[in-house]
Amino acid sequence: MTQDELFKVLVAHCKEYGFIFPSSEIYDGLSAVYDYGQMGVELKNNIKSYWWQAMTRLNENIVGIDSCVFMHPKTWVASGHVAAFNDPLIDNKDSKKRYRADVLIEDYLGKIEEKMNKEVEKGRKRFGEAFDEAKFRETNPNILREKAKYDEVHNRYVAAEEANDLKEYKQIILDCGIVDPISGTANWTDVRQFNLMFSTQISNTGADDDKIYLRPETAQGIFINYLNVQKTGRMKIPFGIAQIGKAFRNEIVARQFIFRMREFEQMEMEFFCKPGTEMEWFAKWKENRMKWHRSLGMGDDNYRFHDHEKLAHYANAATDIEFHFPFGFKELEGIHSRTDFDLGNHQKLSGRKIQYFDPETNESYVPYCVETSIGVDRMVLAVLSHSYKVEEVGNGETRVVLAIPAPIAPVKVAVLPLVRKDGLPELAQKVVDEVKFDFTYQYDEKDAIGRRYRRQDAIGTPFCVTVDYDSLKDNTVTIRERDSMTQERVPISELRSIIDKKVNMSNLLRQL
Ligand code: ATP
């Protein structure tokens, strides 16, 4: 199976077994919006729980909050999202593909730069040691011609950007003869400004001032509550605030299943520290987060760091943790050193003093901040795509198994009476009573035992417990382990401790 095919099969499997459904499917779905089914919600909750416990239980100086999706609109002015979370859109009418107009123009300028650089390299070869690059750039006729073209387009582009002149964007694209790489035509629509934030009205007057946004990230809910948490929790720097919650982005190009959604969930932690110590914390959180990922046992080689060379204006260091998805290594989590950008801007815009008084040095400062930010849904996709396996089980038969790390598997144990008579279902119910307070379980008495095992494999249940005629005599059952498929006869009274050893989340936490 190619990776592409595997991905399609996985999407179908997620639907068939109640993990993930396209939203509003009875109305033919809603693009880039997905719902979690009965299995998906358990998996997702387990992932969230593992992250939450790793943050708030294992670190005395990290506390959690749960802020709202709606925030005062000024929040998004301070964070820069109102001004900068925009993309200018353009469509090609022939290919029906959508592009960012600014990227088309920047690519064009990049090509002119490339031409000039090539000319410089030619000159360097020709003149050797005596080559004076600055002079060459000032005098070479080919470079001067290209430079004039570059400057003209660049100046128009900068002016258009400053004036937010979308008509001019299109005119530049037409004047430069920029064509769609797919259709090869310049049959473009008008350019439209596109802010990735969803907005709505808070009251029903319809006035523009009533406009509020659905948060495009959860982080700002932490920043605007910094003072509340620091004061009421008597938190001392360094400390962190963690949050899990929904975020909304009107993504222009939304593909790849739950990798890029318009409504998704984030797990973010903002770690506040003294200015000057942020690089130390950045390094520590990089290591810490990689450890969290690797503890799940999904293969160390499936993760890598991708350090950013081009930094956002507010960041002084940034890296992504990338995971090997079926469509290649892609961002799973972002770790950013955000300086005092967010708190500093909220301080300016709100007029409130957002500072920390350091009792040791007797000085006040706006804390610096290191952020770790991971998408829950991307994490679900990482787990599912890594876990899905088709295995030969002899006699030319195969089984589909989700080898989900046991502590985050949706169902921990299945209880299966061998037959539906002779008192076996009743004893199986007693087994259920034995395990139900500690573990998620399923009771299944339909179909042959082999088919029931397959159903549990397909949802990733680590243990199946079978109640048979011997069980009636000696109170023992067969316990089958998902990955090795080995079966063992054990007393019912020992079931809880056997299952617990493998599925208890504290086993993962202890590795961190
Ligand atoms: P990308 O470059 O893939 O668009 P980003 O750099 O915009 O991601 P951040 O703003 O750093 O992402 O958000 C932090 C995390 O939130 C990402 O690492 C990702 O796991 C998750 N995330 C961001 N956008 C989406 C989305 N549209 N759907 C699902 N998860 C998302």
Coordinates of C-alpha atoms and ligand atoms in Angstrom, one line a residue:
M1 CA 0.0 0.0 0.0
T2 CA 1.3 3.4 -0.8
Q3 CA 1.3 6.1 1.9
D4 CA -1.5 7.8 0.0
E5 CA -3.6 4.7 -0.1
L6 CA -2.9 4.0 3.5
F7 CA -4.2 7.4 4.4
K8 CA -7.5 6.8 2.5
V9 CA -7.9 3.4 4.2
L10 CA -7.3 5.0 7.6
V11 CA -9.9 7.7 7.0
A12 CA -12.4 5.0 6.1
H13 CA -11.4 3.0 9.2
C14 CA -11.9 6.0 11.5
K15 CA -15.4 6.3 10.2
E16 CA -16.3 2.7 10.2
Y17 CA -15.3 2.1 13.8
G18 CA -16.7 5.3 15.3
F19 CA -13.5 7.4 15.7
I20 CA -14.1 10.4 13.4
F21 CA -17.1 11.4 11.2
P22 CA -17.3 14.2 8.6
S23 CA -19.4 16.9 10.3
S24 CA -23.1 17.2 9.1
E25 CA -22.6 14.2 6.9
I26 CA -26.4 13.9 6.2
Y27 CA -26.1 17.2 4.5
D28 CA -23.0 16.1 2.6
G29 CA -20.6 17.4 5.1
L30 CA -18.9 20.7 6.0
S31 CA -15.5 21.3 4.6
A32 CA -12.6 20.8 7.1
V33 CA -14.9 20.2 10.0
Y34 CA -15.0 16.7 11.7
D35 CA -16.9 15.2 14.6
Y36 CA -15.5 12.6 17.1
G37 CA -17.5 9.5 17.5
Q38 CA -17.8 7.1 20.5
M39 CA -14.2 5.8 20.1
G40 CA -12.6 9.0 19.0
V41 CA -13.8 11.0 22.0
E42 CA -12.3 8.4 24.4
L43 CA -8.9 8.5 22.6
K44 CA -9.0 12.3 22.4
N45 CA -9.9 12.6 26.1
N46 CA -7.0 10.2 27.1
I47 CA -4.5 12.3 25.1
K48 CA -5.7 15.5 26.7
S49 CA -5.5 13.8 30.1
Y50 CA -2.0 12.7 29.5
W51 CA -0.9 16.2 28.5
W52 CA -2.8 17.9 31.4
Q53 CA -1.3 15.6 34.0
A54 CA 2.2 15.8 32.5
M55 CA 1.9 19.6 32.7
T56 CA 0.0 20.3 35.9
R57 CA 0.8 17.3 38.1
L58 CA 4.5 16.8 37.3
N59 CA 5.3 20.5 37.6
E60 CA 4.5 22.2 40.8
N61 CA 4.8 25.6 39.2
I62 CA 2.3 24.9 36.4
V63 CA -1.4 25.5 36.9
G64 CA -4.3 25.2 34.5
I65 CA -7.1 27.5 33.5
D66 CA -10.2 27.2 31.2
S67 CA -10.9 30.6 29.5
C68 CA -13.6 31.4 27.0
V69 CA -13.7 31.2 23.3
F70 CA -15.0 34.8 23.2
M71 CA -12.7 37.5 24.4
H72 CA -12.7 41.3 24.3
P73 CA -12.0 42.3 20.7
K74 CA -9.0 44.4 21.8
T75 CA -7.3 41.1 22.8
W76 CA -6.9 40.4 19.1
V77 CA -5.6 43.9 18.3
A78 CA -2.9 43.5 21.0
S79 CA -2.0 40.1 19.8
G80 CA -1.6 41.3 16.2
H81 CA -4.3 39.0 14.8
V82 CA -6.6 41.8 13.6
A83 CA -3.8 43.4 11.6
A84 CA -1.8 40.4 10.6
F85 CA -3.8 37.2 10.6
N86 CA -4.9 38.1 7.0
D87 CA -4.2 36.5 3.7
P88 CA -5.0 38.3 0.4
L89 CA -6.8 35.6 -1.7
I90 CA -6.9 35.1 -5.5
D91 CA -8.5 32.3 -7.5
N92 CA -7.6 31.1 -11.0
K93 CA -10.8 30.7 -12.9
D94 CA -9.4 27.9 -15.1
S95 CA -7.6 25.7 -12.6
K96 CA -10.1 26.7 -9.9
K97 CA -7.1 26.8 -7.5
R98 CA -6.8 29.3 -4.8
Y99 CA -3.6 31.2 -4.1
R100 CA -2.3 33.9 -1.8
A101 CA -1.8 37.0 -3.9
D102 CA 1.1 38.3 -1.8
V103 CA 2.9 34.9 -2.2
L104 CA 2.5 35.0 -6.0
I105 CA 4.1 38.5 -6.1
E106 CA 6.8 37.6 -3.7
D107 CA 7.7 34.5 -5.7
Y108 CA 7.9 36.7 -8.8
L109 CA 10.3 39.1 -7.0
G110 CA 12.3 36.1 -5.7
K111 CA 12.8 35.0 -9.3
I112 CA 14.2 38.4 -10.3
E113 CA 16.5 38.3 -7.3
E114 CA 17.7 34.9 -8.4
K115 CA 18.5 36.2 -11.9
M116 CA 20.5 39.1 -10.4
N117 CA 22.4 36.7 -8.2
K118 CA 23.2 34.5 -11.1
E119 CA 24.6 37.5 -13.0
V120 CA 26.7 38.4 -10.0
E121 CA 28.1 34.8 -9.8
K122 CA 29.0 35.0 -13.5
G123 CA 30.9 38.2 -12.8
R124 CA 32.7 36.7 -9.8
K125 CA 33.9 33.9 -12.0
R126 CA 35.0 36.3 -14.8
F127 CA 36.9 38.8 -12.6
G128 CA 38.2 36.4 -9.9
E129 CA 40.1 38.1 -7.0
A130 CA 39.6 41.6 -8.3
F131 CA 35.8 41.3 -8.3
D132 CA 34.0 44.1 -6.5
E133 CA 30.4 43.0 -6.0
A134 CA 29.0 46.4 -5.0
K135 CA 30.4 48.1 -8.0
F136 CA 29.3 45.3 -10.3
R137 CA 25.7 45.6 -9.1
E138 CA 25.9 49.4 -9.7
T139 CA 27.2 49.2 -13.2
N140 CA 26.3 45.9 -14.9
P141 CA 23.6 46.7 -17.5
N142 CA 21.7 43.3 -17.1
I143 CA 21.6 43.8 -13.4
L144 CA 20.5 47.4 -13.7
R145 CA 17.7 46.4 -16.0
E146 CA 16.5 43.6 -13.6
K147 CA 17.0 45.9 -10.6
A148 CA 14.8 48.6 -12.2
K149 CA 12.1 46.0 -12.8
Y150 CA 12.5 44.7 -9.2
D151 CA 12.3 48.1 -7.7
E152 CA 9.3 49.1 -9.7
V153 CA 7.3 46.0 -8.7
H154 CA 8.6 46.0 -5.1
N155 CA 7.6 49.7 -4.6
R156 CA 4.2 49.1 -6.0
Y157 CA 3.8 46.0 -3.8
V158 CA 4.9 47.7 -0.6
A159 CA 2.6 50.7 -1.4
A160 CA -0.3 48.3 -2.1
E161 CA 0.4 46.4 1.1
E162 CA 0.5 49.6 3.2
A163 CA -2.7 51.0 1.6
N164 CA -4.3 47.6 1.7
D165 CA -5.1 48.1 -2.0
L166 CA -6.3 44.8 -3.3
K167 CA -7.0 46.1 -6.8
E168 CA -3.4 47.1 -7.1
Y169 CA -2.3 43.6 -6.0
K170 CA -4.3 42.2 -9.0
Q171 CA -2.9 44.8 -11.4
I172 CA 0.7 43.9 -10.3
I173 CA -0.1 40.2 -11.0
L174 CA -1.5 41.1 -14.4
D175 CA 1.3 43.6 -15.3
C176 CA 4.0 41.1 -14.4
G177 CA 2.4 38.4 -16.4
I178 CA 2.1 36.0 -13.4
V179 CA 0.3 32.9 -14.5
D180 CA -1.2 30.0 -12.5
P181 CA 1.5 27.2 -12.5
I182 CA -1.3 24.6 -13.1
S183 CA -3.4 26.1 -15.8
G184 CA -0.7 28.4 -17.2
T185 CA -3.3 31.2 -17.6
A186 CA -3.7 34.7 -16.1
N187 CA -7.5 34.3 -15.8
W188 CA -7.6 35.6 -12.3
T189 CA -10.5 36.7 -10.1
D190 CA -10.3 39.9 -8.1
V191 CA -8.2 39.8 -4.9
R192 CA -10.1 39.5 -1.6
Q193 CA -8.7 40.1 1.8
F194 CA -9.2 37.2 4.0
N195 CA -8.8 37.2 7.8
L196 CA -8.4 33.8 9.2
M197 CA -10.5 34.7 12.2
F198 CA -14.1 33.9 12.3
S199 CA -16.3 36.7 13.7
T200 CA -19.8 37.1 15.0
Q201 CA -21.9 39.7 16.8
I202 CA -22.2 39.8 20.5
S203 CA -25.6 41.6 20.6
N204 CA -28.2 41.9 17.9
T205 CA -27.8 45.6 17.0
G206 CA -25.7 44.6 14.1
A207 CA -23.3 47.6 14.6
D208 CA -19.7 47.1 13.6
D209 CA -18.5 47.7 17.1
D210 CA -20.3 44.5 18.3
K211 CA -18.0 42.4 16.3
I212 CA -16.2 39.7 18.3
Y213 CA -14.0 36.9 17.2
L214 CA -13.9 33.2 17.8
R215 CA -10.4 32.7 19.2
P216 CA -7.8 31.5 16.6
E217 CA -5.6 30.3 19.5
T218 CA -6.1 29.5 23.2
A219 CA -2.9 31.3 24.2
Q220 CA -4.4 34.8 24.5
G221 CA -6.9 33.5 27.1
I222 CA -3.8 32.8 29.2
F223 CA -2.2 36.1 28.7
I224 CA -5.3 38.1 29.6
N225 CA -5.6 36.1 32.8
Y226 CA -1.9 36.3 33.7
L227 CA -2.4 38.8 36.5
N228 CA -5.4 36.9 38.0
V229 CA -3.5 33.6 38.1
Q230 CA -0.3 35.1 39.3
K231 CA -1.9 37.0 42.1
T232 CA -4.6 34.5 43.3
G233 CA -2.2 31.6 43.0
R234 CA 0.7 33.6 44.5
M235 CA 2.8 32.3 41.7
K236 CA 6.5 33.0 41.6
I237 CA 8.5 33.4 38.4
P238 CA 9.2 31.1 36.8
F239 CA 5.8 29.5 36.4
G240 CA 3.5 28.3 33.7
I241 CA -0.2 28.3 32.9
A242 CA -1.7 25.5 30.8
Q243 CA -5.0 25.4 28.9
I244 CA -6.8 23.0 26.6
G245 CA -9.6 24.3 24.4
K246 CA -11.1 24.9 21.0
A247 CA -9.6 27.3 18.4
F248 CA -11.1 28.4 15.1
R249 CA -9.4 29.3 11.9
N250 CA -11.0 29.9 8.5
E251 CA -8.2 28.0 6.8
I252 CA -7.9 28.8 3.1
V253 CA -6.5 25.5 2.0
A254 CA -8.0 22.9 4.3
R255 CA -7.0 19.4 3.3
Q256 CA -5.6 16.3 4.9
F257 CA -8.4 15.2 7.2
I258 CA -8.0 16.3 10.8
F259 CA -4.5 17.7 10.2
R260 CA -5.9 21.1 9.2
M261 CA -9.4 21.9 10.4
R262 CA -11.5 25.0 10.7
E263 CA -12.5 24.1 14.3
F264 CA -9.9 22.3 16.3
E265 CA -8.5 21.9 19.8
Q266 CA -5.2 23.1 21.2
M267 CA -3.2 22.3 24.3
E268 CA -1.0 25.3 25.1
M269 CA 1.2 26.2 28.0
E270 CA 2.8 29.6 28.5
F271 CA 5.8 29.5 30.7
F272 CA 6.7 32.9 32.3
C273 CA 10.3 33.6 33.1
K274 CA 12.7 36.4 33.9
P275 CA 14.0 38.3 30.8
G276 CA 17.4 36.8 29.9
T277 CA 16.6 33.3 31.1
E278 CA 14.2 32.5 28.2
M279 CA 16.8 30.6 26.1
E280 CA 17.5 28.2 29.0
W281 CA 13.7 27.6 29.4
F282 CA 13.3 27.2 25.6
A283 CA 15.9 24.5 25.6
K284 CA 14.4 22.8 28.6
W285 CA 10.9 22.8 27.1
K286 CA 12.1 21.4 23.8
E287 CA 13.6 18.5 25.6
N288 CA 10.7 18.1 27.9
R289 CA 8.1 18.0 25.1
M290 CA 10.1 15.6 23.0
K291 CA 10.3 13.2 26.0
W292 CA 6.5 13.4 26.3
H293 CA 6.0 12.4 22.7
R294 CA 8.6 9.6 22.8
S295 CA 7.2 8.1 26.0
L296 CA 4.3 6.9 24.0
G297 CA 6.6 4.4 22.2
M298 CA 5.6 5.4 18.7
G299 CA 9.3 5.3 17.4
D300 CA 11.9 7.9 18.2
D301 CA 12.8 8.2 14.6
N302 CA 9.2 9.4 13.8
Y303 CA 9.9 12.7 15.5
R304 CA 12.3 15.5 14.7
F305 CA 12.9 19.2 15.5
H306 CA 12.6 21.8 12.8
D307 CA 14.2 25.0 14.0
H308 CA 12.8 28.2 12.4
E309 CA 15.3 30.3 10.6
K310 CA 12.9 33.1 9.8
L311 CA 11.4 34.2 13.1
A312 CA 8.1 36.0 13.7
H313 CA 8.6 39.6 14.8
Y314 CA 7.8 38.7 18.4
A315 CA 9.9 35.6 18.7
N316 CA 13.6 35.2 19.5
A317 CA 13.6 31.4 19.1
A318 CA 11.2 28.9 17.6
T319 CA 11.1 25.3 16.7
D320 CA 8.5 22.7 15.6
I321 CA 8.3 19.1 16.7
E322 CA 7.5 17.3 13.4
F323 CA 5.9 13.9 13.2
H324 CA 6.2 11.4 10.4
F325 CA 2.6 11.4 9.1
P326 CA 1.6 9.3 6.1
F327 CA 2.1 12.4 4.0
G328 CA 5.6 13.1 5.3
F329 CA 7.2 15.0 8.3
K330 CA 4.8 17.7 9.3
E331 CA 4.4 20.1 12.3
L332 CA 2.7 18.5 15.3
E333 CA 3.7 21.0 18.0
G334 CA 5.2 24.4 18.0
I335 CA 7.6 25.7 20.7
H336 CA 8.2 29.5 20.7
S337 CA 10.1 32.0 22.8
R338 CA 7.7 34.9 22.6
T339 CA 9.6 37.5 24.6
D340 CA 7.3 40.0 26.3
F341 CA 5.4 40.6 23.1
D342 CA 2.0 39.5 24.3
L343 CA 2.0 40.7 27.9
G344 CA 3.7 44.0 26.8
N345 CA 1.0 44.7 24.2
H346 CA -1.8 43.8 26.6
Q347 CA -0.2 46.2 29.1
K348 CA -0.2 49.0 26.5
L349 CA -3.7 48.5 25.2
S350 CA -5.4 47.8 28.5
G351 CA -3.6 50.5 30.5
R352 CA -3.1 47.9 33.3
K353 CA 0.3 47.3 34.7
I354 CA 1.2 43.8 33.9
Q355 CA 4.4 43.3 35.7
Y356 CA 6.1 41.0 38.1
F357 CA 7.7 42.3 41.2
D358 CA 10.8 40.1 41.9
P359 CA 11.2 40.1 45.7
E360 CA 14.8 38.8 45.4
T361 CA 16.1 41.6 43.2
N362 CA 13.5 44.2 44.2
E363 CA 12.8 45.0 40.5
S364 CA 9.6 44.9 38.4
Y365 CA 9.5 43.6 34.9
V366 CA 7.2 42.3 32.2
P367 CA 7.9 38.6 32.2
Y368 CA 9.2 36.8 29.1
C369 CA 7.4 33.8 27.9
V370 CA 8.1 30.4 26.3
E371 CA 5.1 28.7 24.7
T372 CA 4.5 25.0 23.9
S373 CA 1.5 24.6 21.6
I374 CA 0.1 21.3 20.3
G375 CA -3.0 20.5 18.3
V376 CA -5.1 17.7 19.9
D377 CA -6.5 16.6 16.6
R378 CA -3.0 16.4 15.0
M379 CA -2.0 14.3 18.0
V380 CA -5.0 12.0 17.4
L381 CA -4.0 11.7 13.8
A382 CA -0.4 10.9 14.7
V383 CA -1.5 8.1 17.1
L384 CA -4.1 6.7 14.6
S385 CA -1.8 6.8 11.6
H386 CA 1.0 5.2 13.5
S387 CA -1.2 2.5 15.1
Y388 CA -3.0 1.3 12.0
K389 CA -1.6 -2.1 10.9
V390 CA -2.6 -4.9 8.7
E391 CA -1.1 -8.1 9.9
E392 CA -0.8 -11.7 8.6
V393 CA -2.2 -14.1 11.2
G394 CA -1.7 -17.4 9.4
N395 CA -3.9 -19.5 7.1
G396 CA -3.7 -16.6 4.6
E397 CA -5.8 -14.5 6.9
T398 CA -5.1 -10.9 8.0
R399 CA -6.3 -8.8 10.8
V400 CA -6.5 -5.0 11.1
V401 CA -5.2 -3.8 14.4
L402 CA -4.9 -0.4 16.0
A403 CA -1.8 -0.8 18.1
I404 CA -2.7 2.4 20.1
P405 CA -0.4 2.9 23.2
A406 CA -2.4 1.0 25.8
P407 CA -2.8 3.9 28.4
I408 CA -4.6 6.0 25.8
A409 CA -6.6 3.3 24.1
P410 CA -10.4 4.1 24.0
V411 CA -11.5 0.8 25.4
K412 CA -9.1 -1.0 27.8
V413 CA -10.8 -4.4 28.1
A414 CA -13.5 -6.4 26.4
V415 CA -15.5 -9.0 28.3
L416 CA -16.7 -11.9 26.1
P417 CA -18.8 -14.9 27.2
L418 CA -17.9 -17.8 24.9
V419 CA -21.6 -18.6 24.4
R420 CA -24.8 -16.8 25.1
K421 CA -26.2 -19.5 27.5
D422 CA -25.6 -21.9 30.4
G423 CA -24.8 -19.1 32.9
L424 CA -21.8 -17.7 31.0
P425 CA -23.3 -14.3 30.3
E426 CA -24.2 -14.0 34.0
L427 CA -20.6 -14.8 35.1
A428 CA -19.3 -12.4 32.4
Q429 CA -21.5 -9.7 34.0
K430 CA -19.7 -10.4 37.3
V431 CA -16.4 -9.9 35.5
V432 CA -17.7 -6.6 34.2
D433 CA -18.6 -5.6 37.8
E434 CA -15.0 -6.4 38.7
V435 CA -13.4 -4.1 36.0
K436 CA -15.9 -1.3 35.3
F437 CA -14.8 1.0 38.1
D438 CA -11.2 1.2 36.9
F439 CA -11.3 0.7 33.1
T440 CA -13.4 1.5 30.1
Y441 CA -14.8 -1.8 28.8
Q442 CA -17.1 -3.3 26.2
Y443 CA -19.3 -6.3 26.8
D444 CA -19.9 -8.4 23.6
E445 CA -21.7 -11.7 23.2
K446 CA -22.6 -11.6 19.5
D447 CA -20.8 -13.7 16.8
A448 CA -18.0 -16.3 17.0
I449 CA -15.2 -15.4 19.4
G450 CA -12.7 -14.9 16.6
R451 CA -14.9 -12.2 15.0
R452 CA -15.3 -10.5 18.4
Y453 CA -11.5 -10.5 18.8
R454 CA -11.2 -8.8 15.4
R455 CA -13.7 -6.2 16.3
Q456 CA -11.7 -5.3 19.4
D457 CA -8.4 -5.3 17.5
A458 CA -9.9 -2.8 15.0
I459 CA -10.6 -0.3 17.8
G460 CA -7.3 -1.0 19.6
T461 CA -8.5 -2.7 22.8
P462 CA -5.4 -3.9 24.7
F463 CA -7.2 -6.9 26.5
C464 CA -10.0 -9.3 25.7
V465 CA -11.3 -11.5 28.6
T466 CA -13.2 -14.7 27.6
V467 CA -15.5 -16.4 30.0
D468 CA -15.9 -20.2 29.2
Y469 CA -17.3 -23.3 30.8
D470 CA -14.1 -23.8 32.9
S471 CA -14.7 -20.3 34.4
L472 CA -17.9 -21.6 36.0
K473 CA -15.9 -24.3 37.7
D474 CA -12.8 -22.5 38.9
N475 CA -13.4 -18.8 38.5
T476 CA -10.6 -18.4 36.0
V477 CA -10.8 -16.7 32.5
T478 CA -8.7 -16.4 29.4
I479 CA -7.0 -13.0 28.9
R480 CA -5.8 -12.2 25.4
E481 CA -3.2 -9.5 24.7
R482 CA -3.8 -7.4 21.6
D483 CA -0.3 -7.1 20.1
S484 CA 1.1 -10.5 20.8
M485 CA -2.3 -12.3 20.6
T486 CA -1.0 -14.5 23.4
Q487 CA -3.7 -16.0 25.8
E488 CA -3.3 -16.8 29.4
R489 CA -5.5 -18.4 32.0
V490 CA -5.9 -16.3 35.1
P491 CA -8.1 -16.0 38.2
I492 CA -10.9 -13.4 37.8
S493 CA -9.6 -11.9 41.1
E494 CA -6.2 -11.0 39.4
L495 CA -7.7 -9.3 36.3
R496 CA -7.6 -5.8 37.6
S497 CA -4.0 -5.8 38.6
I498 CA -2.9 -7.5 35.3
I499 CA -4.8 -4.9 33.2
D500 CA -3.7 -2.0 35.3
K501 CA 0.0 -2.8 34.9
K502 CA -0.3 -2.1 31.2
V503 CA -3.0 0.5 30.8
N504 CA -2.4 2.8 33.8
M505 CA -1.4 6.3 32.6
S506 CA 0.9 6.7 35.6
N507 CA 3.3 4.3 33.8
L508 CA 3.7 6.9 31.1
L509 CA 4.0 9.8 33.6
R510 CA 6.7 8.0 35.5
Q511 CA 8.9 7.9 32.4
L512 CA 8.9 11.7 32.1
Ligands
ATP1 P1 0.6 25.3 10.3 O1 1.9 26.0 9.9 O2 0.5 23.9 10.1 O3 -0.6 26.1 9.8 P2 0.7 27.0 12.6 O4 2.2 27.2 12.6 O5 -0.2 28.0 12.0 O6 0.5 25.6 11.8 P3 0.4 27.4 15.3 O7 -0.3 28.7 15.1 O8 1.8 27.3 15.8 O9 0.2 26.5 14.0 O10 -0.6 26.4 16.2 C1 0.0 25.5 17.2 C2 -0.5 24.1 16.9 O11 -1.9 24.1 16.6 C3 0.1 23.5 15.6 O12 1.3 22.9 15.9 C4 -1.0 22.4 15.2 O13 -0.7 21.2 16.0 C5 -2.3 23.0 15.7 N1 -3.0 23.6 14.6 C6 -2.8 24.8 14.0 N2 -3.7 25.0 13.0 C7 -4.5 23.9 13.0 C8 -5.6 23.5 12.2 N3 -6.1 24.3 11.2 N4 -6.1 22.3 12.4 C9 -5.6 21.5 13.3 N5 -4.6 21.8 14.1 C10 -4.0 23.0 14.0

